[in-house]
PDB file of C-alpha atoms in Angstrom:
ATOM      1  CA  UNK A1371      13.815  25.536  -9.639  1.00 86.00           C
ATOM      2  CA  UNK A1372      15.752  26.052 -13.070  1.00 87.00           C
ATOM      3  CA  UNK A1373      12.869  28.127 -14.353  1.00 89.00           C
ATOM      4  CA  UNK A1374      12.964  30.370 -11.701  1.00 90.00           C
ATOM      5  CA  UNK A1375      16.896  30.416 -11.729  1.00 92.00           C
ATOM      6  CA  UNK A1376      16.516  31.406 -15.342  1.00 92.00           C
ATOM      7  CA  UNK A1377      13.505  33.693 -15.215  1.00 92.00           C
ATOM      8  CA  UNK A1378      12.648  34.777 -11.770  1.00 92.00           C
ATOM      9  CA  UNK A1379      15.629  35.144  -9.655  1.00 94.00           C
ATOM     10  CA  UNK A1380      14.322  37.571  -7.421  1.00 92.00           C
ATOM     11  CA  UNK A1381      11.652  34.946  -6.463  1.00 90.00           C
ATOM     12  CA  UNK A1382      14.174  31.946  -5.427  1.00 92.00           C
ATOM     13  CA  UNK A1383      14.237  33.352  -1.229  1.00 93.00           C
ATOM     14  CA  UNK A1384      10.302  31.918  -1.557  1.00 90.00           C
ATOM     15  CA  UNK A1385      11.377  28.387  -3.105  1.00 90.00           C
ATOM     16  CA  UNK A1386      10.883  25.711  -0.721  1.00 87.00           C
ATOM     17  CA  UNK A1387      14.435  24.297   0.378  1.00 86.00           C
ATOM     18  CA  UNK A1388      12.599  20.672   0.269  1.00 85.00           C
ATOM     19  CA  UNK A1389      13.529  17.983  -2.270  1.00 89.00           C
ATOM     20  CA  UNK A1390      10.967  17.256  -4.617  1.00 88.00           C
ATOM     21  CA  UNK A1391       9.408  13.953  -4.269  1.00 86.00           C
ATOM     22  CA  UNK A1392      11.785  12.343  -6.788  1.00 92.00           C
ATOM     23  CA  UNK A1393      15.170  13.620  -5.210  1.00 95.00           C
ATOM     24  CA  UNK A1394      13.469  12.403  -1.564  1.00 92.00           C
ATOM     25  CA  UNK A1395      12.645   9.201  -2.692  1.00 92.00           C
ATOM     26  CA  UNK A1396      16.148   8.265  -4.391  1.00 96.00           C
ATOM     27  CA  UNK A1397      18.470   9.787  -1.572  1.00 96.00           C
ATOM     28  CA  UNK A1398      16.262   8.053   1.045  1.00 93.00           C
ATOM     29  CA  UNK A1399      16.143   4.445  -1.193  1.00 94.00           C
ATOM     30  CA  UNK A1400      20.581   5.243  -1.602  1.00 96.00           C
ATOM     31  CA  UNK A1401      20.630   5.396   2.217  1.00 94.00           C
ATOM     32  CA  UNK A1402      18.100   3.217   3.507  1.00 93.00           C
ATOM     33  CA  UNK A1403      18.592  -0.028   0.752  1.00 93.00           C
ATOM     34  CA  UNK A1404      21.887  -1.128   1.167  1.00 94.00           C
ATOM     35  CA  UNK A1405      21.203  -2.353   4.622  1.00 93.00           C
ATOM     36  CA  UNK A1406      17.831  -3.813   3.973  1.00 90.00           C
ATOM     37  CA  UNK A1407      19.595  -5.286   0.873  1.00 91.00           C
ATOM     38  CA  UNK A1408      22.861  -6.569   1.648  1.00 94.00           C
ATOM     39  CA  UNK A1409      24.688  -4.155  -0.741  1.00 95.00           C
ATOM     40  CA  UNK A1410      26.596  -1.048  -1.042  1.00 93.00           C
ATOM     41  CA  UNK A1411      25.314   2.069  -1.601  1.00 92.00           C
ATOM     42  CA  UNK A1412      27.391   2.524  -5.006  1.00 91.00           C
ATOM     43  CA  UNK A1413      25.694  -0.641  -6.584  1.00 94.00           C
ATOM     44  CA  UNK A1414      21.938   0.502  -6.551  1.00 95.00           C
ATOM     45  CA  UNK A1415      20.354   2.068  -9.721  1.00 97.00           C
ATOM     46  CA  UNK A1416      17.494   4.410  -9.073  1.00 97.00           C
ATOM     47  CA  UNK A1417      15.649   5.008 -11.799  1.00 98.00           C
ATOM     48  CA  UNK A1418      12.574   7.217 -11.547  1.00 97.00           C
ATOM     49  CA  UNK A1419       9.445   7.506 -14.500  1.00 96.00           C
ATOM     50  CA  UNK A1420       8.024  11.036 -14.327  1.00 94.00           C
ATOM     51  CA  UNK A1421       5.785  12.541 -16.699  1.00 89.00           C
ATOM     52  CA  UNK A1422       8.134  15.858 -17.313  1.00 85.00           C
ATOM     53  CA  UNK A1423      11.739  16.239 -18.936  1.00 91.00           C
ATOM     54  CA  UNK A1424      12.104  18.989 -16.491  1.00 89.00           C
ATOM     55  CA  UNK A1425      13.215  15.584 -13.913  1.00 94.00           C
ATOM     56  CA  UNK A1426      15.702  14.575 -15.912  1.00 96.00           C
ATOM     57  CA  UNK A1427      17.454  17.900 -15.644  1.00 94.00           C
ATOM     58  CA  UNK A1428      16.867  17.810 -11.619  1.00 95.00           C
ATOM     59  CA  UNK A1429      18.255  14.420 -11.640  1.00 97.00           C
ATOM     60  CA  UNK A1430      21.521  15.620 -12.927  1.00 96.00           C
ATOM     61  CA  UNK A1431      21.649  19.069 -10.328  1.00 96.00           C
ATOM     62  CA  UNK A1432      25.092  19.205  -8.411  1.00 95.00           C
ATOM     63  CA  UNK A1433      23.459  19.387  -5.389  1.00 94.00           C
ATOM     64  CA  UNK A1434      21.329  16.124  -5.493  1.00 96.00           C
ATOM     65  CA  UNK A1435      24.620  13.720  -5.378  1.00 95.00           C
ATOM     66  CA  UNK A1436      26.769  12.318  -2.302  1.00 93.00           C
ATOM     67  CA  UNK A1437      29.775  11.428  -2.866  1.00 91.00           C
ATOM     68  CA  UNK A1438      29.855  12.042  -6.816  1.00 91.00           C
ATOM     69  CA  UNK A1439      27.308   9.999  -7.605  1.00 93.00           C
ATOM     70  CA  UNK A1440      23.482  11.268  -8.018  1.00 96.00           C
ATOM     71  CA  UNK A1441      20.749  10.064  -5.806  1.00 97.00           C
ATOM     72  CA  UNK A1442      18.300   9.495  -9.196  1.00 98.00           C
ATOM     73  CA  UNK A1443      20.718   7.830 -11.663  1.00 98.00           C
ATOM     74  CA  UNK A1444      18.388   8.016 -14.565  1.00 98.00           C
ATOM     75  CA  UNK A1445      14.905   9.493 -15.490  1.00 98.00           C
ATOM     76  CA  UNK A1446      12.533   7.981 -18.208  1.00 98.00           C
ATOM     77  CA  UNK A1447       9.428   9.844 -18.972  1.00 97.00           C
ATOM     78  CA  UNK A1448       6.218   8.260 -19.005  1.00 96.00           C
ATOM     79  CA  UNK A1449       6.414   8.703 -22.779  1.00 96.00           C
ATOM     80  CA  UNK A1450       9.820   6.748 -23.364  1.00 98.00           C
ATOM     81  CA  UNK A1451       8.758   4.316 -20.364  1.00 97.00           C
ATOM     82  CA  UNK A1452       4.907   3.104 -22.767  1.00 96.00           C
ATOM     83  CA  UNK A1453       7.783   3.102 -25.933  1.00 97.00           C
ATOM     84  CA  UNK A1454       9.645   0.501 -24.318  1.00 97.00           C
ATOM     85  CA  UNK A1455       7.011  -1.770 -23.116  1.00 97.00           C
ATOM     86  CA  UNK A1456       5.136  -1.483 -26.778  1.00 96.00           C
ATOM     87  CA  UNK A1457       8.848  -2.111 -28.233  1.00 98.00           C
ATOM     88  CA  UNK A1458       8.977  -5.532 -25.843  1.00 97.00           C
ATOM     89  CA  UNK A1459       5.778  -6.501 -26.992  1.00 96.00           C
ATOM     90  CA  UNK A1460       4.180  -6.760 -23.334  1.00 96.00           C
ATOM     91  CA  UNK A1461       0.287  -6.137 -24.011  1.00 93.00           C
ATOM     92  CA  UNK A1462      -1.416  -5.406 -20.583  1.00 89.00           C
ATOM     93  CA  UNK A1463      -4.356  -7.331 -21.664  1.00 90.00           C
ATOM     94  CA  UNK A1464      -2.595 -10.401 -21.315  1.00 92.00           C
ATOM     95  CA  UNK A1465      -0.965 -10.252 -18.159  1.00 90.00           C
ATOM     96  CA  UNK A1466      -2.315 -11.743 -15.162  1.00 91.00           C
ATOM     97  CA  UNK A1467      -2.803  -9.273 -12.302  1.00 90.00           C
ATOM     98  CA  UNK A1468      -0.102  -8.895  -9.469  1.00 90.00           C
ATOM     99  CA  UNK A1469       0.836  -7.086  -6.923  1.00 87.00           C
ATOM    100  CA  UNK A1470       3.328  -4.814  -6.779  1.00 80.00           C
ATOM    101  CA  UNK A1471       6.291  -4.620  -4.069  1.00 79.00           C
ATOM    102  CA  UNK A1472       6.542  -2.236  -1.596  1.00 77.00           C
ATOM    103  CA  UNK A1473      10.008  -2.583  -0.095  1.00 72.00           C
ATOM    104  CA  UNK A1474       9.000   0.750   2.463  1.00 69.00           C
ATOM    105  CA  UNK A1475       5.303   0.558   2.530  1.00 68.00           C
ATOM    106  CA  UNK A1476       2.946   3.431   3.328  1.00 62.00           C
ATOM    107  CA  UNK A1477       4.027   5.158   6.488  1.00 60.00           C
ATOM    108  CA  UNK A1478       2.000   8.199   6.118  1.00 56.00           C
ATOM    109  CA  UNK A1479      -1.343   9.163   4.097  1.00 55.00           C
ATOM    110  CA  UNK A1480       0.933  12.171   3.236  1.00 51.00           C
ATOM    111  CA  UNK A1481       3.439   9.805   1.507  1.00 54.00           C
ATOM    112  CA  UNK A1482       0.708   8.523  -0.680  1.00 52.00           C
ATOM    113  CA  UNK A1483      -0.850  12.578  -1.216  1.00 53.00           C
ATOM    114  CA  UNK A1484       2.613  13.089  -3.234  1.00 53.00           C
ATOM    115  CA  UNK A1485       2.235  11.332  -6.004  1.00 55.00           C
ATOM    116  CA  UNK A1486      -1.111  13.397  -6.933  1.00 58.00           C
ATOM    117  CA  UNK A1487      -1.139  17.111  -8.172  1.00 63.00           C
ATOM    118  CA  UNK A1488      -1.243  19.412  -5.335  1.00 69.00           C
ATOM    119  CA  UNK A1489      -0.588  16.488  -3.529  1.00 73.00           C
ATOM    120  CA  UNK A1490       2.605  18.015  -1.629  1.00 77.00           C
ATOM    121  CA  UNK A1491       0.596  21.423  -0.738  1.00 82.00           C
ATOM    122  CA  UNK A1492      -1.908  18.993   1.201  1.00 82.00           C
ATOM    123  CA  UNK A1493       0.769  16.886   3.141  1.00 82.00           C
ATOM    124  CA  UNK A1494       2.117  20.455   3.780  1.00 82.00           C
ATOM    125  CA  UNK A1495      -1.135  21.129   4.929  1.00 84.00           C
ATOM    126  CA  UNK A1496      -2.351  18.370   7.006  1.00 85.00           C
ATOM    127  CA  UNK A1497       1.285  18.034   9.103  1.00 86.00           C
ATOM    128  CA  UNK A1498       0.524  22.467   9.869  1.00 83.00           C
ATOM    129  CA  UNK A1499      -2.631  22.032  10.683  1.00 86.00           C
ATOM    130  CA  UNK A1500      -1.954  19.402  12.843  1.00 88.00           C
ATOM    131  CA  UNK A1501       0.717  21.059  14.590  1.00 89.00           C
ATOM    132  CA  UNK A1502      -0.697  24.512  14.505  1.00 85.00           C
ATOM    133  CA  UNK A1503      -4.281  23.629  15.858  1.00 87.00           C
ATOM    134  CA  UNK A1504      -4.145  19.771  17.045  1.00 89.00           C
ATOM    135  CA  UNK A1505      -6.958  18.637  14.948  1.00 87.00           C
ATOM    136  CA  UNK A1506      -6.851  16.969  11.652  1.00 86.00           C
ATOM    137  CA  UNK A1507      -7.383  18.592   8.118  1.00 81.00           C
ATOM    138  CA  UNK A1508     -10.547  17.610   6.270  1.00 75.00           C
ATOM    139  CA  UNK A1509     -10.024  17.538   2.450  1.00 75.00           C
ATOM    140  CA  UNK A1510      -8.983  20.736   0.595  1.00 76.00           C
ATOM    141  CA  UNK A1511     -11.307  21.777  -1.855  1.00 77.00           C
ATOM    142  CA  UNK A1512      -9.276  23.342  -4.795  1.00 79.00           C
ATOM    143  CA  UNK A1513     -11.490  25.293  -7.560  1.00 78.00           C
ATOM    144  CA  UNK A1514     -10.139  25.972 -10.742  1.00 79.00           C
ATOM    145  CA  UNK A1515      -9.923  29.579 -11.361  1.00 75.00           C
ATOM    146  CA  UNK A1516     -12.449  31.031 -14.099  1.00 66.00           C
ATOM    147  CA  UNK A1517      -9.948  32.023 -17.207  1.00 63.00           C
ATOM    148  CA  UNK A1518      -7.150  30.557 -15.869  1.00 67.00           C
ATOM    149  CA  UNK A1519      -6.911  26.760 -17.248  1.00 74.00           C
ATOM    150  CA  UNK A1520      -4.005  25.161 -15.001  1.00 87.00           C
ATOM    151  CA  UNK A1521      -4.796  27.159 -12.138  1.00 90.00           C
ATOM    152  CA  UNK A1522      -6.756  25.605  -8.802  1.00 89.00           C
ATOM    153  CA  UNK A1523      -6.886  27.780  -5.633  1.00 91.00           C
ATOM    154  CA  UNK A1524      -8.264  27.181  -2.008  1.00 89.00           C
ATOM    155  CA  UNK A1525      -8.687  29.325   0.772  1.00 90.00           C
ATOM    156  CA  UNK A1526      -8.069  27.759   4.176  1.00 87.00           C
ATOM    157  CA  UNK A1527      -8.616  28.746   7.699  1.00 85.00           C
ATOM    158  CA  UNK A1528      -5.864  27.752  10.143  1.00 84.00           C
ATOM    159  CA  UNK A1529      -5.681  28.929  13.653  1.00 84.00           C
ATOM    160  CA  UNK A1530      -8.348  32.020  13.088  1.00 87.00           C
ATOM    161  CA  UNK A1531      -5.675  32.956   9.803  1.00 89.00           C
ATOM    162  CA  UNK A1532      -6.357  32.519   6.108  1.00 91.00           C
ATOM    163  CA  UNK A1533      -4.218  30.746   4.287  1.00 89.00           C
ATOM    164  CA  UNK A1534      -4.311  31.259   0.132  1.00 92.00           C
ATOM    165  CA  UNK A1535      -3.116  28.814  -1.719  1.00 90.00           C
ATOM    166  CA  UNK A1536      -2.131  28.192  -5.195  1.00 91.00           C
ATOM    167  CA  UNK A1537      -1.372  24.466  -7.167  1.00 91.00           C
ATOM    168  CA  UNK A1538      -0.430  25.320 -10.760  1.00 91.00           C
ATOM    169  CA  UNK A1539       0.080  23.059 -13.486  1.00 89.00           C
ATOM    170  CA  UNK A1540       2.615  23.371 -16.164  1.00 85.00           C
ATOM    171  CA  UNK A1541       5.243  26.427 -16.601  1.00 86.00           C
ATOM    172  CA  UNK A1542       3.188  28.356 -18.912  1.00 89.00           C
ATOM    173  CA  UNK A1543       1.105  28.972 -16.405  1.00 91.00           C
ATOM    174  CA  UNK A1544       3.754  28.984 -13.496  1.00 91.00           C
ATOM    175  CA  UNK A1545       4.842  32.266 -15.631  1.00 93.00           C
ATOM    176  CA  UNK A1546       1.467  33.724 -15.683  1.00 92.00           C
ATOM    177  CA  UNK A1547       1.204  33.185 -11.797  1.00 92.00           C
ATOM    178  CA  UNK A1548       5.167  34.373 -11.324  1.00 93.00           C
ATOM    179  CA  UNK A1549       4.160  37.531 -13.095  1.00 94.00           C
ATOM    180  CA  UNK A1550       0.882  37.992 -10.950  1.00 92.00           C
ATOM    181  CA  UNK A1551       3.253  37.638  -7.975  1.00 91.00           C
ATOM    182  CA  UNK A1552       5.495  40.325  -8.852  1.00 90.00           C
ATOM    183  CA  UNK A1553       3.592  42.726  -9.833  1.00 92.00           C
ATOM    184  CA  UNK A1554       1.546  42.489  -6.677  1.00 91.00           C
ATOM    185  CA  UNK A1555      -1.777  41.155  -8.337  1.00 92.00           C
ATOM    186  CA  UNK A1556      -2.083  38.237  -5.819  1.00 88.00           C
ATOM    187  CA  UNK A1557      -0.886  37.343  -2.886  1.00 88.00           C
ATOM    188  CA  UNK A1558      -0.462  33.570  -2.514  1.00 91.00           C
ATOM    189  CA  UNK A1559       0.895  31.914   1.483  1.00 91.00           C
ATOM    190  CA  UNK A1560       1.567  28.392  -0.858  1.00 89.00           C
ATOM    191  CA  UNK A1561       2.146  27.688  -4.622  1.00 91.00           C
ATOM    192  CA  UNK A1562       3.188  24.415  -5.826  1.00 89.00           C
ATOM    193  CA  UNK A1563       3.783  23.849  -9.811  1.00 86.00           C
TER     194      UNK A1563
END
């Protein structure tokens, strides 16, 4: 969203008004929690480990806070997050295997689809489809485009229409796509970056 603040104003009207995964996940852990927790709302923590500095930025936006305090409280990339465990000495080698908690479980295969890239254009996808036609979407098929490294595109059929869409890693190539975009060159119905 900053990028295209900064560089692409025009195309903001075609953002998505969703939350990204991290800003869902810590205003729905700040409201849900408290109850299932026996605390107030002001004494959680949510801390979220992305791979991009980009989140920590998000994390901080005006708009992702209630009441003056943010629903993300602090970011740690994946970088800082393998620093600290190699500073604490934990070797994963010698740690017996657990499982991990899952205080809200899996309600959704969608849930579970955002986590992976592209992973929010196909629960996007399969909740359409679903409510456009009734049936259930098989897998997407995403081919990277020839020349383009960072660029994977599908072509869909929903309800006799073609849908085009776009998953596009990293902002280097987010500008090459933006640029494509606006000058007309292609005409994507979904992009996610």
């Amino acid at each position: 969203v900053k990028y295209a603040e900064q560089y692409y104003p025009e195309l903001l009207p075609n953002l998505s008004t969703c939350r990204s995964p991290q800003q869902m996940f810590g205003s729905l852990v700040k409201e849900l929690a408290p109850e299932k927790l026996g605390t107030e709302r002001k004494n959680l923590h949510v801390v979220s480990i992305m791979p991009c500095t980009a989140k920590k930025f998000e994390a901080r936006r005006p708009e992702f806070q209630y009441q003056g305090h943010p629903d993300v409280d602090n970011v740690l990339t994946t970088q800082e997050l393998a620093q600290m465990i190699e500073a604490a000495g934990i070797r994963f080698k010698k740690l017996q295997p657990e499982s991990f908690d899952m205080p809200f479980g899996f309600t959704t295969g969608a849930g579970v689809l955002f986590g992976n890239s592209g992973g929010v254009t196909e629960a996007v996808l399969r909740y359409a489809v679903e409510k456009v036609t009734g049936e259930t979407l098989a897998k997407v098929d995403f081919q990277a485009v020839r020349g383009e490294s960072g660029l994977r595109e599908a072509t869909l059929m929903v309800g006799g229409q073609p849908l085009k869409l776009a998953i596009v890693h990293g902002l280097r190539n987010a500008r090459v796509v933006a640029e494509q975009v606006k000058a007309g060159r292609c005409a994507y119905d979904l992009i996610e970056v």
